[in-house]
mmCIF file of C-alpha atoms and ligand atoms in Angstrom:
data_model
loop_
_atom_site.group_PDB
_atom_site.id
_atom_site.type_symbol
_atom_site.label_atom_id
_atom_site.label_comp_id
_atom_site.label_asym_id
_atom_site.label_seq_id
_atom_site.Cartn_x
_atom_site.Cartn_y
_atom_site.Cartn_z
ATOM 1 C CA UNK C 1 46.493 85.338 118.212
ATOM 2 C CA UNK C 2 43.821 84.506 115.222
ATOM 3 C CA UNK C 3 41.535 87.028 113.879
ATOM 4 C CA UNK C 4 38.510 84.928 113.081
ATOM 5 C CA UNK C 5 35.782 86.513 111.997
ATOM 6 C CA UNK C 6 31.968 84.828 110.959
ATOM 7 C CA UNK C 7 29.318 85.620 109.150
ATOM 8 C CA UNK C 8 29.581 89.215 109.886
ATOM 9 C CA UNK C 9 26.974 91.634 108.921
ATOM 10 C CA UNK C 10 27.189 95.378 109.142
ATOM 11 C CA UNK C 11 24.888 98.696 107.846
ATOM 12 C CA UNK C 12 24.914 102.049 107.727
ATOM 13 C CA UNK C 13 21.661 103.773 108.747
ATOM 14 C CA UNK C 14 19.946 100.758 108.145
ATOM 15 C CA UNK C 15 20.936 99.779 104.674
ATOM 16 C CA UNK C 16 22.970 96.525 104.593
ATOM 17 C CA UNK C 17 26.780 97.082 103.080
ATOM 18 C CA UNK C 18 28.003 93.286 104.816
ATOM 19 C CA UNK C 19 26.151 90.278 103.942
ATOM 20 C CA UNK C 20 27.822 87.725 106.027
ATOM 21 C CA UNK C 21 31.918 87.727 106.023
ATOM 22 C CA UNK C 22 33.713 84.963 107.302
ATOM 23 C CA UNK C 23 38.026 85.113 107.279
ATOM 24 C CA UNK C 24 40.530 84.052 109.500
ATOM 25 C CA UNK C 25 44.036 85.475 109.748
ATOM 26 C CA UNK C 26 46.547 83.505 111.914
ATOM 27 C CA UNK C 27 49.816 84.624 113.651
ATOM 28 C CA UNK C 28 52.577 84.732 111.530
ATOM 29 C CA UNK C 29 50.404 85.216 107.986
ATOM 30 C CA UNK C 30 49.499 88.502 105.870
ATOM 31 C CA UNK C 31 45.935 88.090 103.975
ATOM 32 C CA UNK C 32 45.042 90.825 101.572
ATOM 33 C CA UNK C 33 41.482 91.754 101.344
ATOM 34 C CA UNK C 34 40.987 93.265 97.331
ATOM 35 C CA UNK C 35 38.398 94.581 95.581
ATOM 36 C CA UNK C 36 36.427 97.550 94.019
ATOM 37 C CA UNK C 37 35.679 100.869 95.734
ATOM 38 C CA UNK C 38 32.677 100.162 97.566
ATOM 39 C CA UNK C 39 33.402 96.363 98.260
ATOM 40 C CA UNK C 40 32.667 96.911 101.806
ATOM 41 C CA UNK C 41 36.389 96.238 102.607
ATOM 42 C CA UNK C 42 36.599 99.278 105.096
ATOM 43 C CA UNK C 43 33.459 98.253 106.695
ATOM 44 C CA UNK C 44 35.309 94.913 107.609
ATOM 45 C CA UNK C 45 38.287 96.859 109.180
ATOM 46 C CA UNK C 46 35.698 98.874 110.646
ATOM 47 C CA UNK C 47 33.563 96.533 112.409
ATOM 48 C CA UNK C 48 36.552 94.250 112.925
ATOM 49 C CA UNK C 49 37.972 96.870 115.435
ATOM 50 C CA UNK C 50 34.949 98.214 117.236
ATOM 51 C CA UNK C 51 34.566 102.036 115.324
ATOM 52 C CA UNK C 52 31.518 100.011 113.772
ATOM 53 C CA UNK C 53 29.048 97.926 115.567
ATOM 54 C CA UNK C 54 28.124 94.816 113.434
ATOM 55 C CA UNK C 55 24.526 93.643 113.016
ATOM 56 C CA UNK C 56 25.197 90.179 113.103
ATOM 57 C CA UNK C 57 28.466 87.402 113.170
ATOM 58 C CA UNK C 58 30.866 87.629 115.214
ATOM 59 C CA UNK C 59 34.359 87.901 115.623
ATOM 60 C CA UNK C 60 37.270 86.485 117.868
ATOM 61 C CA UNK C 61 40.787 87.248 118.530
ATOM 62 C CA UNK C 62 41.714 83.337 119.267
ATOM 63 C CA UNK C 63 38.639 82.413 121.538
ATOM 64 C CA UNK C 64 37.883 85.521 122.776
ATOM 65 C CA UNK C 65 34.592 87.063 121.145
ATOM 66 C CA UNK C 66 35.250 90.972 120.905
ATOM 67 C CA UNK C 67 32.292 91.445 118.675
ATOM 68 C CA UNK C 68 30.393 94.134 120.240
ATOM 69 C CA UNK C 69 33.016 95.325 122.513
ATOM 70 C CA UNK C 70 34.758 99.097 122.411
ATOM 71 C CA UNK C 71 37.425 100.278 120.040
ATOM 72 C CA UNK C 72 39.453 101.078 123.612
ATOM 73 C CA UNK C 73 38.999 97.969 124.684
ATOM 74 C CA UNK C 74 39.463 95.631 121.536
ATOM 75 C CA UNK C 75 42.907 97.859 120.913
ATOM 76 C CA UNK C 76 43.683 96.952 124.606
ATOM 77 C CA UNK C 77 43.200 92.619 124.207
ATOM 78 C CA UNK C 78 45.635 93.334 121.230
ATOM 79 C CA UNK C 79 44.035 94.326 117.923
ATOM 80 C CA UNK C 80 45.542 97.349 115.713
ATOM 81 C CA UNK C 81 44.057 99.262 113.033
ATOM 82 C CA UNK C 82 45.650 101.432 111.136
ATOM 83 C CA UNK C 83 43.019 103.523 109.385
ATOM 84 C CA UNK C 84 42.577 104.661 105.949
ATOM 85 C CA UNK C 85 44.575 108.202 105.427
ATOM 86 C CA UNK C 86 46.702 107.992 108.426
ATOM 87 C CA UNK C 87 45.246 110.639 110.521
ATOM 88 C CA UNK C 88 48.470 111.098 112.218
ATOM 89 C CA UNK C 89 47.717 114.069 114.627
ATOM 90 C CA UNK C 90 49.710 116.482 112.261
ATOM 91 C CA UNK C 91 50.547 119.681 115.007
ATOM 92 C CA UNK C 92 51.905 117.093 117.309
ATOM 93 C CA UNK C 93 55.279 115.764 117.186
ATOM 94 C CA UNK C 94 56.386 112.943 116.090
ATOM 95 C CA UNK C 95 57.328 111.586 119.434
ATOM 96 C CA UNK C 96 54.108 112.455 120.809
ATOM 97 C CA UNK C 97 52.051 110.632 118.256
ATOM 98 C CA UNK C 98 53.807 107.809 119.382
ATOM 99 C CA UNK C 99 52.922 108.064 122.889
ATOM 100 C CA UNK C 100 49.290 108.643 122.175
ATOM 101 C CA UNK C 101 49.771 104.992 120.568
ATOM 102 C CA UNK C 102 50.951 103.753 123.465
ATOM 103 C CA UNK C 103 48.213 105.322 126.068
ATOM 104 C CA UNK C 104 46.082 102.272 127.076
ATOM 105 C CA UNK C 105 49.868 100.735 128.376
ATOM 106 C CA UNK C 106 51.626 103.536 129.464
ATOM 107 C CA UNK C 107 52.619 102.705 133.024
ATOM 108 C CA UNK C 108 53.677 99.496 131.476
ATOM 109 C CA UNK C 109 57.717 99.231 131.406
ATOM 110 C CA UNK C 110 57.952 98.051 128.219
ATOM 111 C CA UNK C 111 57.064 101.496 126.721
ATOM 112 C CA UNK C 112 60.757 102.026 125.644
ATOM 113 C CA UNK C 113 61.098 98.821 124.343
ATOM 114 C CA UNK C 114 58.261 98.952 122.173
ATOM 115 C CA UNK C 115 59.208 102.873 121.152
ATOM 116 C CA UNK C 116 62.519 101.105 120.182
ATOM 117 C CA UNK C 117 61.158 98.559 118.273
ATOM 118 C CA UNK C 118 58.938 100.961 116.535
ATOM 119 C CA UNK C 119 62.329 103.094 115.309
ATOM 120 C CA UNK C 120 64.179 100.117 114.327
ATOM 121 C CA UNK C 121 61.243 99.268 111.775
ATOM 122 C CA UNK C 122 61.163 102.493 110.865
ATOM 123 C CA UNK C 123 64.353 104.098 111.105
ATOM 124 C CA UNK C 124 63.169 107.300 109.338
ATOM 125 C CA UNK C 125 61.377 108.378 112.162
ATOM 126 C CA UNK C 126 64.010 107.710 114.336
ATOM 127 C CA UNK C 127 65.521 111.035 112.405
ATOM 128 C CA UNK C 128 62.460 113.069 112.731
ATOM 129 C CA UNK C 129 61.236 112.208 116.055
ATOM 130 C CA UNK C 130 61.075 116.173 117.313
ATOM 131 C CA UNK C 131 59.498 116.950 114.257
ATOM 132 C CA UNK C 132 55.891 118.155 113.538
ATOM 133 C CA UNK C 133 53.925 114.817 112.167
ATOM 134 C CA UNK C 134 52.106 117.396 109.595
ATOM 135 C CA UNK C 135 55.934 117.879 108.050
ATOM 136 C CA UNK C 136 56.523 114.142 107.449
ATOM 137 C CA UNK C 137 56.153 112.876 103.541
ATOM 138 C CA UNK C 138 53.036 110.782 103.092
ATOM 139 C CA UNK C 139 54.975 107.843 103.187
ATOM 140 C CA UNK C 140 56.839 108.940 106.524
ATOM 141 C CA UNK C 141 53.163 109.811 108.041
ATOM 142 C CA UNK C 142 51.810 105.930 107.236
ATOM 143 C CA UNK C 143 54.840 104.780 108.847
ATOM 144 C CA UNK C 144 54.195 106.851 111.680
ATOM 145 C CA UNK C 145 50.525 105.649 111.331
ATOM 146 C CA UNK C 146 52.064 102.050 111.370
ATOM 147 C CA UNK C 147 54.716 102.753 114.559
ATOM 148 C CA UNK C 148 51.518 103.908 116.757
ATOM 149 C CA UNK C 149 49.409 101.019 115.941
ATOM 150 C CA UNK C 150 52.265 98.957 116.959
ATOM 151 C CA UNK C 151 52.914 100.963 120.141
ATOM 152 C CA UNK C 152 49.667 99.517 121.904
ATOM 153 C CA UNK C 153 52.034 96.532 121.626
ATOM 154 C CA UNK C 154 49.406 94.471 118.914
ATOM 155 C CA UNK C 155 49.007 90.199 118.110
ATOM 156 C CA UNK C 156 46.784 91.325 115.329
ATOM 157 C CA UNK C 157 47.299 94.167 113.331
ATOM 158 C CA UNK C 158 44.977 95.346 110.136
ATOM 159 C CA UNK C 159 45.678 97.769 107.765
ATOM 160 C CA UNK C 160 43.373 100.441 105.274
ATOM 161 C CA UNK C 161 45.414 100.933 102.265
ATOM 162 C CA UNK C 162 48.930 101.769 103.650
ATOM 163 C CA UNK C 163 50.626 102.172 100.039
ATOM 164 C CA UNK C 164 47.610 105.011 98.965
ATOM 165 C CA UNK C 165 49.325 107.772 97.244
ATOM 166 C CA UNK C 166 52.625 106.668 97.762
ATOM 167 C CA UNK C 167 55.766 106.477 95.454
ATOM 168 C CA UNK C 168 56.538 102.912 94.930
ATOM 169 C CA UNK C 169 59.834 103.020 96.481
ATOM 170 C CA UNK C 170 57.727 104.031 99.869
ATOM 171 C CA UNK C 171 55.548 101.230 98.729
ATOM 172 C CA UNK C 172 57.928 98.550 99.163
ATOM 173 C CA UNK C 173 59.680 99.861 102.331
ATOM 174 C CA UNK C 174 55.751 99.360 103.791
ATOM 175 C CA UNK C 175 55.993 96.031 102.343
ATOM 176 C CA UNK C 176 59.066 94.966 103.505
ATOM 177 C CA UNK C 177 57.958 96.527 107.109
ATOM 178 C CA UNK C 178 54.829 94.079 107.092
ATOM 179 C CA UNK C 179 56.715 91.281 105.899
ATOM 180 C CA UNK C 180 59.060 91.830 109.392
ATOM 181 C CA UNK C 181 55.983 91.994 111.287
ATOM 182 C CA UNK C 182 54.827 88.506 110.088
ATOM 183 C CA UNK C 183 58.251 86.944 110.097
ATOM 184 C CA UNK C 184 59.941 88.227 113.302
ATOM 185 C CA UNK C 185 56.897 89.310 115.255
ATOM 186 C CA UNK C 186 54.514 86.655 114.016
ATOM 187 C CA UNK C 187 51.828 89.284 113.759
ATOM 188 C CA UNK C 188 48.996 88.284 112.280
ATOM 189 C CA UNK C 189 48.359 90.639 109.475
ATOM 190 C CA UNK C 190 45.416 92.066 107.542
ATOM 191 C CA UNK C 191 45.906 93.950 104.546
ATOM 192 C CA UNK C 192 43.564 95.834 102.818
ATOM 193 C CA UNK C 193 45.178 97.576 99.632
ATOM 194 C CA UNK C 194 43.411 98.666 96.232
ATOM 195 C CA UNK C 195 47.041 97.718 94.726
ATOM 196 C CA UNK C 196 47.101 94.098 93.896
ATOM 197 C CA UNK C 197 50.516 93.863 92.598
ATOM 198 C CA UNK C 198 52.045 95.230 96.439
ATOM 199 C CA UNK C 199 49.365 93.483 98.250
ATOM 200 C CA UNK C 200 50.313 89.658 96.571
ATOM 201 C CA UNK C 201 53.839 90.730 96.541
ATOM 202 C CA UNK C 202 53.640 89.987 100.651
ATOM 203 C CA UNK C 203 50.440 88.263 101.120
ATOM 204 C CA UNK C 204 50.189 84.533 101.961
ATOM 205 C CA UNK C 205 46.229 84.534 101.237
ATOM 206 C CA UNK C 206 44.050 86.967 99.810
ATOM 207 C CA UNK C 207 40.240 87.393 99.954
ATOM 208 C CA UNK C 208 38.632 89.115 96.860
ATOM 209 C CA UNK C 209 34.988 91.329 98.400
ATOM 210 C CA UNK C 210 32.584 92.061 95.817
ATOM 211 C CA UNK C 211 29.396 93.735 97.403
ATOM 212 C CA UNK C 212 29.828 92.907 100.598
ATOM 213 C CA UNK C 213 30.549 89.467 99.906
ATOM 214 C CA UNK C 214 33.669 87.301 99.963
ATOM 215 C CA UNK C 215 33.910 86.697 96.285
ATOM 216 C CA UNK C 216 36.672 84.244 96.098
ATOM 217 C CA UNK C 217 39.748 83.296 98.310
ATOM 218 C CA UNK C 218 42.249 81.030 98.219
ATOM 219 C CA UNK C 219 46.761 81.345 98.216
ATOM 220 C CA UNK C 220 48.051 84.195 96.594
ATOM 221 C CA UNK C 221 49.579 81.613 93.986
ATOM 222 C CA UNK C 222 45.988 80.513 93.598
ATOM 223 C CA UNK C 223 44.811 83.964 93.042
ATOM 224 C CA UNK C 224 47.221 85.740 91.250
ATOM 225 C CA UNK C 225 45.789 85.015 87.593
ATOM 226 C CA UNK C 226 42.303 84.658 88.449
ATOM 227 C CA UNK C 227 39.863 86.580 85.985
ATOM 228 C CA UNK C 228 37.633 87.111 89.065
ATOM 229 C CA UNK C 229 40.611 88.705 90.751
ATOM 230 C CA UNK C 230 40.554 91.141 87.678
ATOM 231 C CA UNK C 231 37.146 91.796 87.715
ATOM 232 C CA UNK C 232 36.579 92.433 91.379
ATOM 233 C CA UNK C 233 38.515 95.992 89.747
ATOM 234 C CA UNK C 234 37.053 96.306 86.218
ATOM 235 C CA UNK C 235 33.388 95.267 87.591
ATOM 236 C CA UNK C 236 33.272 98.245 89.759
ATOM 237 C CA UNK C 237 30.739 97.653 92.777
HETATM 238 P P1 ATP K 301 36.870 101.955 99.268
HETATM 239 O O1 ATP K 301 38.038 101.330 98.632
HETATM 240 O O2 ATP K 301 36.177 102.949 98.389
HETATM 241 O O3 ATP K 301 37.094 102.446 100.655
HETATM 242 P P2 ATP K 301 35.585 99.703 100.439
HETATM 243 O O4 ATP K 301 35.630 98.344 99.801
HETATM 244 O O5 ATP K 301 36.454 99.932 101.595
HETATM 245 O O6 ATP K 301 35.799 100.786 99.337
HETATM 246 P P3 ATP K 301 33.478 100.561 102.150
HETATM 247 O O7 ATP K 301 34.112 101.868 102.394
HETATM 248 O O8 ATP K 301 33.501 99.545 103.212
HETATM 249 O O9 ATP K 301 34.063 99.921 100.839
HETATM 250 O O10 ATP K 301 31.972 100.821 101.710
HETATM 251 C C1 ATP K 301 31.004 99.785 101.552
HETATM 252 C C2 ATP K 301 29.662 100.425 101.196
HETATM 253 O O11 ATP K 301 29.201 101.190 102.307
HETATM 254 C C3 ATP K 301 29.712 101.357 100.018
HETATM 255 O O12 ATP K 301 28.536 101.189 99.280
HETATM 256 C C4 ATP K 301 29.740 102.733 100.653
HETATM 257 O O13 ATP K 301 29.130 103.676 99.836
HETATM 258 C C5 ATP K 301 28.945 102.533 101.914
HETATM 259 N N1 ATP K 301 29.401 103.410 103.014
HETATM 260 C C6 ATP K 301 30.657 103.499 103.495
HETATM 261 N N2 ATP K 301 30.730 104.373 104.527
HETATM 262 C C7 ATP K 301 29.467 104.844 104.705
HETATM 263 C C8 ATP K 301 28.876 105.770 105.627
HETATM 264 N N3 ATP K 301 29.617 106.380 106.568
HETATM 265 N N4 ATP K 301 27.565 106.006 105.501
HETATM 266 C C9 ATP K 301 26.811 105.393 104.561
HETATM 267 N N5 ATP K 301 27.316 104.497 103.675
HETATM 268 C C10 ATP K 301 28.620 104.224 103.733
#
């Protein structure tokens, strides 16, 4: 499926942070969304995936509008988000965080399958699947973050800074994991990273935000050595 969103608005206690995004995202492509702290680019993700309710636009998963539906129910018609800091459930195992991906489909029999597909991607937690997710390394705990969005069995999966704090051997492992998910899942994949260099290193497309705004976007090629790309950082927001 397509993420399209349109136009989309979005404020917090009344003061406007999104003036009116527009993206798409199709099956089988990863577009980075850059830009300075601030940009707005979590509000997107946010309002993209029902834990916001926008004030205006909309936004469609193919030609379904989910705009002002339920984070339950959005995650159910196939949309993942993978939030900003992982919030794995640390005191819970890592097989349980798993399952709690899975929840809205559990009577489904494709549960294993899907648990298996999650370990092959991440083969890591494969080895620590009895362990406490609170013990994992941070990179370990996105990857678990990653492997739950995935359980609920997602066409379109977005992403809040997944290399944060990482080493930049983690980093690419991450990388490599999304590039999988666009190549032999034909996910369609949205990526929003604060590191350029990882983000273009996989991205097909990239959008640059700049207060609330979609500064500029065009082909990572296209992008790469753009001054605006460069200042959406230096400018601040
Ligand atoms: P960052 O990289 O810092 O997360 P961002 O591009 O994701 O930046 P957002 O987090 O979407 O930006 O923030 C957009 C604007 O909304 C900022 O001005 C921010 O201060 C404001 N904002 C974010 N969350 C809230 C909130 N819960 N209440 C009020 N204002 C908020």
């Amino acid at each position: 499926m397509s993420l399209v969103v349109r136009d989309l608005t979005a404020s917090y206690e009344g003061l406007a942070v999104l003036h009116g995004v527009s993206l798409q995202v199709d099956p089988g492509e990863i577009v980075a969304m850059v830009g300075a702290n601030g940009a707005g680019k979590t509000t997107v993700l946010r309002a993209v995936s029902g834990l916001l309710q926008p004030t205006g636009g909309s936004v469609h998963l193919d030609d379904r509008e989910i705009t002002r539906l339920g984070a339950e129910r959005i995650s159910a018609l196939g949309l993942a988000h993978v939030p900003e800091n992982r919030l794995v459930f640390p005191s819970l195992s890592v097989e349980d965080n798993l399952q709690l991906g899975g929840w809205n489909r559990k009577r489904d029999k494709r549960y294993a399958e899907r648990r298996a597909a999650a370990l092959e991607l991440f083969p890591r937690l494969a080895d620590r699947i009895a362990l406490q997710a609170g013990a994992l390394s941070g990179g370990e705990q996105q990857m678990l973050a990653m492997a739950r969005g995935l359980m609920a069995d997602p066409s379109v999966i977005v992403l809040d800074e997944p290399s944060l704090g990482l080493a930049p051997k983690v980093v690419g492992e991450i990388v490599a994991a999304l590039a999988h998910l666009r190549d032999d899942r034909n996910l369609a994949v949205l990526l929003v990273e604060q590191n350029i260099r990882a983000a273009f290193s996989v991205a097909d497309r990239a959008v640059v935000m700049e207060r609330g705004r979609v500064l500029v976007e065009g082909t990572v090629e296209q992008l790469r050595d753009d001054p605006r790309v460069q200042a959406a950082y230096l400018g601040g927001s």
